[in-house]
Amino acid sequence: MKKYALTLILAIVCACGLKAQTEFAPLGATWYYGNIESMFGDIGYTKVTSIDTTTIDNKKVKILQSEYHWSDGAISPSDTIYAHQSGDSVLFYFDGEFHLVYNFGLNVGDTFEIYNPDNKYCGDDGNMYYRMAIESINILNINEIQLKEFHITPLDLQTPRYSSYIEKIGTTNSLFGADCIVDDFMSGLFGSLRCYEDAEITHYQYSNEACDSTFEFDWEAFYRWEDSMRRVDVIEKEDLEWNLFYSQSDKSIVINTYNSCEPCIIKIFDMNGRIIYSSLFEPKAQTNVALERNGIYITLIISNNGRYYKKIIAY
């Protein structure tokens, strides 16, 4: 009998420990979501912190305080979010009711419906509800804590894209669940999750972008550069046989040249007008130019046929 009682107690303790791992928004939990403010590359971020608890409709809720950090250094208070957890389900309090946002207990093939108040801005006829299906589930090992990552897909193709969410942490796009301006390719910029922190996980870096980094487009530097371009014979040619692109994985500009460089000079400027790279290139050459910081860069290629330029956004 004593052995049975001890086993039961251990089972309860283990169950409680498992439940603690999946608690959503413990006090002190903090999220950082990046955001691009304009087409010119101004980048800020949203910081959300679980600061307290309260009761709404006889349900215990976490108070999530949100603030936006602008690229120019200003800070604006944003919406307060009220989150209630019932088992594996997380509900947010919107428009006088609790609505499902996450379910951490689903399996592959399961479907569920999400409410998103931001949906009215996404051109979906003001429909606040949309149906999702679990496409696959991965296990993440975050600082020795195993959490499930749910990859999901919309059942209605007219709904905003919503790619994945992580047990305990939430979506990798925006805390509300979906955002029609989110672009996963620009992780950490267009509304995507950068970092998550709490007492158990400590720090989790989801994207390559630093948690609190910002970038403000330097218009004066751009005008200086644009003016200098007017003094040279700038030729734009769509079928030019060289290729420049930004590689997020190693934070560098990749340069590939083909037969059109016989030879050619390639220069890279930052938005303060400083030359950070200059080299003579032969045909069929390739190199990676490592960048020290995110931002906007201008590349200038001088060949036998003229001068060409291209804007690169490093994120």
Tab-separated table of C-alpha atoms in Angstrom:
chain	number	residue	atom	x	y	z
A	1	MET	CA	0.000	0.000	0.000
A	2	LYS	CA	2.838	2.373	0.905
A	3	LYS	CA	4.582	1.509	-2.370
A	4	TYR	CA	1.383	2.281	-4.296
A	5	ALA	CA	0.951	5.606	-2.486
A	6	LEU	CA	4.572	6.576	-3.213
A	7	THR	CA	4.123	5.713	-6.882
A	8	LEU	CA	0.954	7.813	-7.027
A	9	ILE	CA	2.692	10.784	-5.413
A	10	LEU	CA	5.603	10.530	-7.861
A	11	ALA	CA	3.182	10.366	-10.789
A	12	ILE	CA	1.427	13.500	-9.586
A	13	VAL	CA	4.748	15.319	-9.120
A	14	CYS	CA	5.891	14.308	-12.611
A	15	ALA	CA	2.586	15.390	-14.108
A	16	CYS	CA	2.863	18.765	-12.390
A	17	GLY	CA	6.409	19.183	-13.666
A	18	LEU	CA	5.300	18.399	-17.205
A	19	LYS	CA	2.472	20.891	-16.907
A	20	ALA	CA	4.849	23.605	-15.738
A	21	GLN	CA	6.871	23.155	-18.933
A	22	THR	CA	3.846	23.959	-21.069
A	23	GLU	CA	2.636	26.963	-19.075
A	24	PHE	CA	1.982	29.868	-21.398
A	25	ALA	CA	3.118	33.372	-20.385
A	26	PRO	CA	4.552	32.779	-16.905
A	27	LEU	CA	5.169	36.045	-15.057
A	28	GLY	CA	8.230	37.745	-16.477
A	29	ALA	CA	8.003	36.014	-19.865
A	30	THR	CA	9.116	38.367	-22.628
A	31	TRP	CA	8.730	38.221	-26.419
A	32	TYR	CA	10.475	40.328	-29.069
A	33	TYR	CA	8.870	40.609	-32.513
A	34	GLY	CA	10.605	42.538	-35.291
A	35	ASN	CA	8.794	44.883	-37.648
A	36	ILE	CA	9.719	46.802	-40.780
A	37	GLU	CA	8.118	50.251	-40.622
A	38	SER	CA	8.424	51.367	-44.228
A	39	MET	CA	9.550	50.293	-47.673
A	40	PHE	CA	12.791	52.215	-47.111
A	41	GLY	CA	14.012	49.787	-44.474
A	42	ASP	CA	13.201	51.445	-41.130
A	43	ILE	CA	13.115	48.593	-38.617
A	44	GLY	CA	11.738	48.552	-35.063
A	45	TYR	CA	10.377	45.881	-32.757
A	46	THR	CA	7.521	45.019	-30.405
A	47	LYS	CA	8.316	43.929	-26.861
A	48	VAL	CA	5.647	42.000	-24.923
A	49	THR	CA	6.010	41.119	-21.216
A	50	SER	CA	3.814	39.067	-18.880
A	51	ILE	CA	3.543	41.467	-15.935
A	52	ASP	CA	0.671	40.334	-13.677
A	53	THR	CA	-2.484	38.254	-13.280
A	54	THR	CA	-6.122	39.212	-12.921
A	55	THR	CA	-9.586	37.686	-13.246
A	56	ILE	CA	-12.027	38.139	-16.138
A	57	ASP	CA	-15.375	36.311	-16.208
A	58	ASN	CA	-14.205	34.190	-13.264
A	59	LYS	CA	-11.145	33.031	-15.258
A	60	LYS	CA	-7.542	33.638	-14.222
A	61	VAL	CA	-5.701	35.545	-16.936
A	62	LYS	CA	-2.154	36.751	-17.531
A	63	ILE	CA	-1.698	40.439	-18.337
A	64	LEU	CA	0.678	40.873	-21.285
A	65	GLN	CA	1.914	44.440	-21.640
A	66	SER	CA	3.020	45.438	-25.130
A	67	GLU	CA	5.156	48.368	-26.309
A	68	TYR	CA	6.581	49.323	-29.692
A	69	HIS	CA	10.174	50.513	-30.094
A	70	TRP	CA	10.477	52.712	-33.181
A	71	SER	CA	13.549	52.907	-35.390
A	72	ASP	CA	14.124	56.518	-34.265
A	73	GLY	CA	14.316	55.475	-30.595
A	74	ALA	CA	10.771	56.452	-29.551
A	75	ILE	CA	8.667	53.991	-27.506
A	76	SER	CA	4.883	53.758	-27.815
A	77	PRO	CA	2.562	51.735	-25.557
A	78	SER	CA	0.574	49.170	-27.519
A	79	ASP	CA	-2.387	46.896	-26.812
A	80	THR	CA	-2.649	45.019	-23.517
A	81	ILE	CA	-3.313	41.312	-24.065
A	82	TYR	CA	-5.229	39.117	-21.610
A	83	ALA	CA	-4.341	35.420	-21.920
A	84	HIS	CA	-6.150	32.519	-20.252
A	85	GLN	CA	-4.866	28.925	-20.359
A	86	SER	CA	-7.185	25.946	-20.036
A	87	GLY	CA	-5.226	22.700	-20.310
A	88	ASP	CA	-3.446	22.762	-23.660
A	89	SER	CA	-5.568	25.609	-25.012
A	90	VAL	CA	-4.597	29.289	-24.808
A	91	LEU	CA	-7.325	31.884	-25.257
A	92	PHE	CA	-7.019	35.658	-25.614
A	93	TYR	CA	-9.731	38.034	-24.436
A	94	PHE	CA	-10.944	40.088	-27.415
A	95	ASP	CA	-14.097	42.121	-27.930
A	96	GLY	CA	-15.719	40.963	-24.694
A	97	GLU	CA	-15.069	37.225	-25.182
A	98	PHE	CA	-12.342	34.590	-24.878
A	99	HIS	CA	-11.144	33.221	-28.225
A	100	LEU	CA	-8.810	30.312	-28.990
A	101	VAL	CA	-5.368	31.297	-30.273
A	102	TYR	CA	-3.195	28.216	-29.575
A	103	ASN	CA	-3.743	24.540	-28.821
A	104	PHE	CA	-0.604	22.703	-27.717
A	105	GLY	CA	-2.293	19.292	-27.508
A	106	LEU	CA	-3.129	18.684	-31.180
A	107	ASN	CA	-1.787	15.964	-33.467
A	108	VAL	CA	-0.917	15.867	-37.158
A	109	GLY	CA	-4.106	16.134	-39.220
A	110	ASP	CA	-6.139	17.840	-36.480
A	111	THR	CA	-7.967	21.029	-37.415
A	112	PHE	CA	-8.966	24.037	-35.339
A	113	GLU	CA	-10.370	27.538	-35.727
A	114	ILE	CA	-8.561	30.729	-34.740
A	115	TYR	CA	-9.915	34.194	-34.014
A	116	ASN	CA	-7.715	37.106	-35.052
A	117	PRO	CA	-8.911	40.722	-34.657
A	118	ASP	CA	-6.232	41.948	-37.070
A	119	ASN	CA	-7.823	39.899	-39.848
A	120	LYS	CA	-10.044	42.844	-40.797
A	121	TYR	CA	-6.948	44.597	-42.205
A	122	CYS	CA	-5.956	41.662	-44.397
A	123	GLY	CA	-8.571	41.968	-47.110
A	124	ASP	CA	-10.535	38.927	-45.984
A	125	ASP	CA	-13.954	40.647	-45.949
A	126	GLY	CA	-13.681	41.310	-42.235
A	127	ASN	CA	-13.907	37.610	-41.364
A	128	MET	CA	-12.305	37.264	-37.931
A	129	TYR	CA	-12.258	33.442	-37.922
A	130	TYR	CA	-10.229	31.066	-40.038
A	131	ARG	CA	-9.578	27.328	-40.015
A	132	MET	CA	-6.150	25.753	-39.675
A	133	ALA	CA	-4.750	22.211	-39.907
A	134	ILE	CA	-1.685	20.680	-38.240
A	135	GLU	CA	0.662	19.752	-41.085
A	136	SER	CA	3.608	18.388	-39.071
A	137	ILE	CA	5.142	18.487	-35.583
A	138	ASN	CA	8.825	18.772	-34.694
A	139	ILE	CA	10.482	18.463	-31.285
A	140	LEU	CA	12.745	21.359	-30.334
A	141	ASN	CA	15.396	21.059	-27.633
A	142	ILE	CA	15.610	24.570	-26.158
A	143	ASN	CA	18.143	24.795	-23.340
A	144	GLU	CA	17.498	21.136	-22.418
A	145	ILE	CA	13.708	21.627	-22.484
A	146	GLN	CA	11.798	19.711	-25.158
A	147	LEU	CA	8.964	21.645	-26.781
A	148	LYS	CA	6.766	20.848	-29.761
A	149	GLU	CA	6.768	23.067	-32.840
A	150	PHE	CA	3.506	22.849	-34.805
A	151	HIS	CA	3.653	23.568	-38.534
A	152	ILE	CA	0.203	24.546	-39.714
A	153	THR	CA	-1.504	25.537	-42.911
A	154	PRO	CA	-4.740	27.433	-43.657
A	155	LEU	CA	-7.681	25.421	-44.956
A	156	ASP	CA	-9.066	28.530	-46.601
A	157	LEU	CA	-6.464	29.934	-48.993
A	158	GLN	CA	-7.939	33.417	-48.660
A	159	THR	CA	-6.804	33.627	-45.053
A	160	PRO	CA	-3.468	35.142	-43.986
A	161	ARG	CA	-0.407	32.925	-43.880
A	162	TYR	CA	0.360	31.394	-40.492
A	163	SER	CA	3.315	29.034	-40.533
A	164	SER	CA	4.118	27.669	-37.071
A	165	TYR	CA	3.837	28.021	-33.318
A	166	ILE	CA	5.917	26.601	-30.476
A	167	GLU	CA	4.566	24.996	-27.338
A	168	LYS	CA	4.732	27.413	-24.376
A	169	ILE	CA	6.135	30.235	-26.558
A	170	GLY	CA	3.442	30.802	-29.185
A	171	THR	CA	3.578	31.717	-32.826
A	172	THR	CA	6.767	32.485	-34.724
A	173	ASN	CA	4.980	35.250	-36.621
A	174	SER	CA	3.098	37.518	-34.220
A	175	LEU	CA	1.676	36.969	-30.773
A	176	PHE	CA	-1.915	37.280	-31.959
A	177	GLY	CA	-1.551	34.244	-34.185
A	178	ALA	CA	-1.376	35.583	-37.730
A	179	ASP	CA	-0.359	38.719	-39.531
A	180	CYS	CA	-1.028	39.422	-43.187
A	181	ILE	CA	2.226	41.399	-43.558
A	182	VAL	CA	4.449	38.684	-42.086
A	183	ASP	CA	7.158	37.353	-44.380
A	184	ASP	CA	9.020	34.309	-43.008
A	185	PHE	CA	11.938	34.906	-45.368
A	186	MET	CA	12.676	38.199	-43.561
A	187	SER	CA	12.720	36.550	-40.154
A	188	GLY	CA	13.105	39.089	-37.378
A	189	LEU	CA	11.982	42.003	-39.548
A	190	PHE	CA	8.420	41.641	-40.859
A	191	GLY	CA	6.631	40.883	-37.609
A	192	SER	CA	8.531	37.660	-36.947
A	193	LEU	CA	9.663	36.320	-33.579
A	194	ARG	CA	13.204	37.319	-32.661
A	195	CYS	CA	13.618	36.138	-29.058
A	196	TYR	CA	11.739	34.679	-26.117
A	197	GLU	CA	12.753	34.709	-22.428
A	198	ASP	CA	11.377	33.356	-19.167
A	199	ALA	CA	12.760	31.987	-15.886
A	200	GLU	CA	12.654	28.358	-17.057
A	201	ILE	CA	13.870	28.603	-20.646
A	202	THR	CA	16.074	31.636	-19.880
A	203	HIS	CA	16.888	32.971	-23.376
A	204	TYR	CA	15.801	31.549	-26.742
A	205	GLN	CA	17.066	33.211	-29.938
A	206	TYR	CA	14.668	32.289	-32.747
A	207	SER	CA	15.950	34.529	-35.554
A	208	ASN	CA	19.378	35.869	-36.490
A	209	GLU	CA	18.253	39.398	-35.650
A	210	ALA	CA	19.257	40.728	-32.210
A	211	CYS	CA	16.306	41.036	-29.810
A	212	ASP	CA	16.328	44.826	-29.501
A	213	SER	CA	18.041	45.975	-32.713
A	214	THR	CA	16.624	48.857	-34.750
A	215	PHE	CA	17.597	50.539	-37.998
A	216	GLU	CA	16.624	53.961	-39.326
A	217	PHE	CA	17.034	54.803	-42.998
A	218	ASP	CA	19.544	57.646	-43.420
A	219	TRP	CA	17.892	59.954	-45.938
A	220	GLU	CA	20.724	62.501	-46.000
A	221	ALA	CA	23.252	59.785	-46.811
A	222	PHE	CA	20.925	58.409	-49.472
A	223	TYR	CA	20.565	61.844	-51.119
A	224	ARG	CA	24.349	62.280	-51.086
A	225	TRP	CA	24.755	58.908	-52.749
A	226	GLU	CA	21.957	59.588	-55.254
A	227	ASP	CA	23.553	62.919	-56.177
A	228	SER	CA	26.905	61.216	-56.791
A	229	MET	CA	25.166	58.727	-59.076
A	230	ARG	CA	23.839	61.575	-61.234
A	231	ARG	CA	27.419	62.552	-62.045
A	232	VAL	CA	28.203	59.258	-63.730
A	233	ASP	CA	26.718	57.462	-66.697
A	234	VAL	CA	24.473	54.976	-64.837
A	235	ILE	CA	23.128	52.226	-67.090
A	236	GLU	CA	20.474	49.776	-65.992
A	237	LYS	CA	20.432	46.467	-67.852
A	238	GLU	CA	18.104	43.614	-66.892
A	239	ASP	CA	20.145	40.828	-68.490
A	240	LEU	CA	23.505	41.793	-66.990
A	241	GLU	CA	25.555	38.639	-66.365
A	242	TRP	CA	26.507	39.109	-62.724
A	243	ASN	CA	24.607	38.271	-59.589
A	244	LEU	CA	24.599	39.949	-56.170
A	245	PHE	CA	22.420	38.859	-53.270
A	246	TYR	CA	22.319	38.870	-49.479
A	247	SER	CA	22.859	35.617	-47.579
A	248	GLN	CA	21.161	35.748	-44.185
A	249	SER	CA	22.767	32.500	-43.005
A	250	ASP	CA	26.289	33.953	-42.913
A	251	LYS	CA	25.448	37.692	-42.895
A	252	SER	CA	27.229	38.478	-46.138
A	253	ILE	CA	26.761	39.798	-49.665
A	254	VAL	CA	27.459	37.059	-52.204
A	255	ILE	CA	29.047	38.212	-55.479
A	256	ASN	CA	29.064	36.049	-58.629
A	257	THR	CA	30.516	37.317	-61.903
A	258	TYR	CA	30.296	35.786	-65.345
A	259	ASN	CA	31.741	36.601	-68.777
A	260	SER	CA	30.520	40.208	-68.670
A	261	CYS	CA	33.295	41.106	-66.191
A	262	GLU	CA	36.366	41.407	-68.404
A	263	PRO	CA	37.379	42.518	-65.780
A	264	CYS	CA	35.072	44.708	-63.644
A	265	ILE	CA	35.350	46.681	-60.415
A	266	ILE	CA	32.846	46.063	-57.633
A	267	LYS	CA	32.401	48.514	-54.752
A	268	ILE	CA	30.017	48.286	-51.787
A	269	PHE	CA	28.910	51.412	-49.878
A	270	ASP	CA	27.069	51.663	-46.582
A	271	MET	CA	24.346	54.303	-46.163
A	272	ASN	CA	26.870	56.763	-44.696
A	273	GLY	CA	28.669	56.729	-48.034
A	274	ARG	CA	31.675	54.782	-46.739
A	275	ILE	CA	33.267	52.205	-49.032
A	276	ILE	CA	33.300	48.914	-47.125
A	277	TYR	CA	34.512	46.783	-50.036
A	278	SER	CA	36.321	47.405	-53.325
A	279	SER	CA	37.905	44.818	-55.601
A	280	LEU	CA	38.814	44.027	-59.194
A	281	PHE	CA	36.895	40.977	-60.428
A	282	GLU	CA	37.747	38.579	-63.231
A	283	PRO	CA	35.075	36.552	-65.091
A	284	LYS	CA	33.565	33.557	-63.304
A	285	ALA	CA	34.656	34.688	-59.842
A	286	GLN	CA	32.777	34.419	-56.566
A	287	THR	CA	33.249	35.841	-53.085
A	288	ASN	CA	31.339	36.575	-49.879
A	289	VAL	CA	31.625	40.008	-48.284
A	290	ALA	CA	30.921	39.752	-44.549
A	291	LEU	CA	28.815	42.578	-43.059
A	292	GLU	CA	29.276	43.938	-39.548
A	293	ARG	CA	25.716	45.241	-39.125
A	294	ASN	CA	22.245	45.097	-40.642
A	295	GLY	CA	20.996	47.863	-42.884
A	296	ILE	CA	20.927	49.010	-46.493
A	297	TYR	CA	23.971	48.785	-48.760
A	298	ILE	CA	24.590	50.033	-52.308
A	299	THR	CA	26.708	47.986	-54.703
A	300	LEU	CA	28.386	49.626	-57.704
A	301	ILE	CA	29.719	47.548	-60.610
A	302	ILE	CA	31.968	49.231	-63.175
A	303	SER	CA	32.414	47.194	-66.359
A	304	ASN	CA	33.277	47.775	-70.007
A	305	ASN	CA	29.583	48.407	-70.737
A	306	GLY	CA	28.928	51.037	-68.062
A	307	ARG	CA	28.107	51.396	-64.398
A	308	TYR	CA	25.414	49.438	-62.591
A	309	TYR	CA	24.095	49.703	-59.071
A	310	LYS	CA	21.892	47.620	-56.828
A	311	LYS	CA	20.413	48.114	-53.348
A	312	ILE	CA	20.931	45.271	-50.836
A	313	ILE	CA	18.966	44.999	-47.565
A	314	ALA	CA	20.876	43.102	-44.870
A	315	TYR	CA	18.683	41.757	-42.072
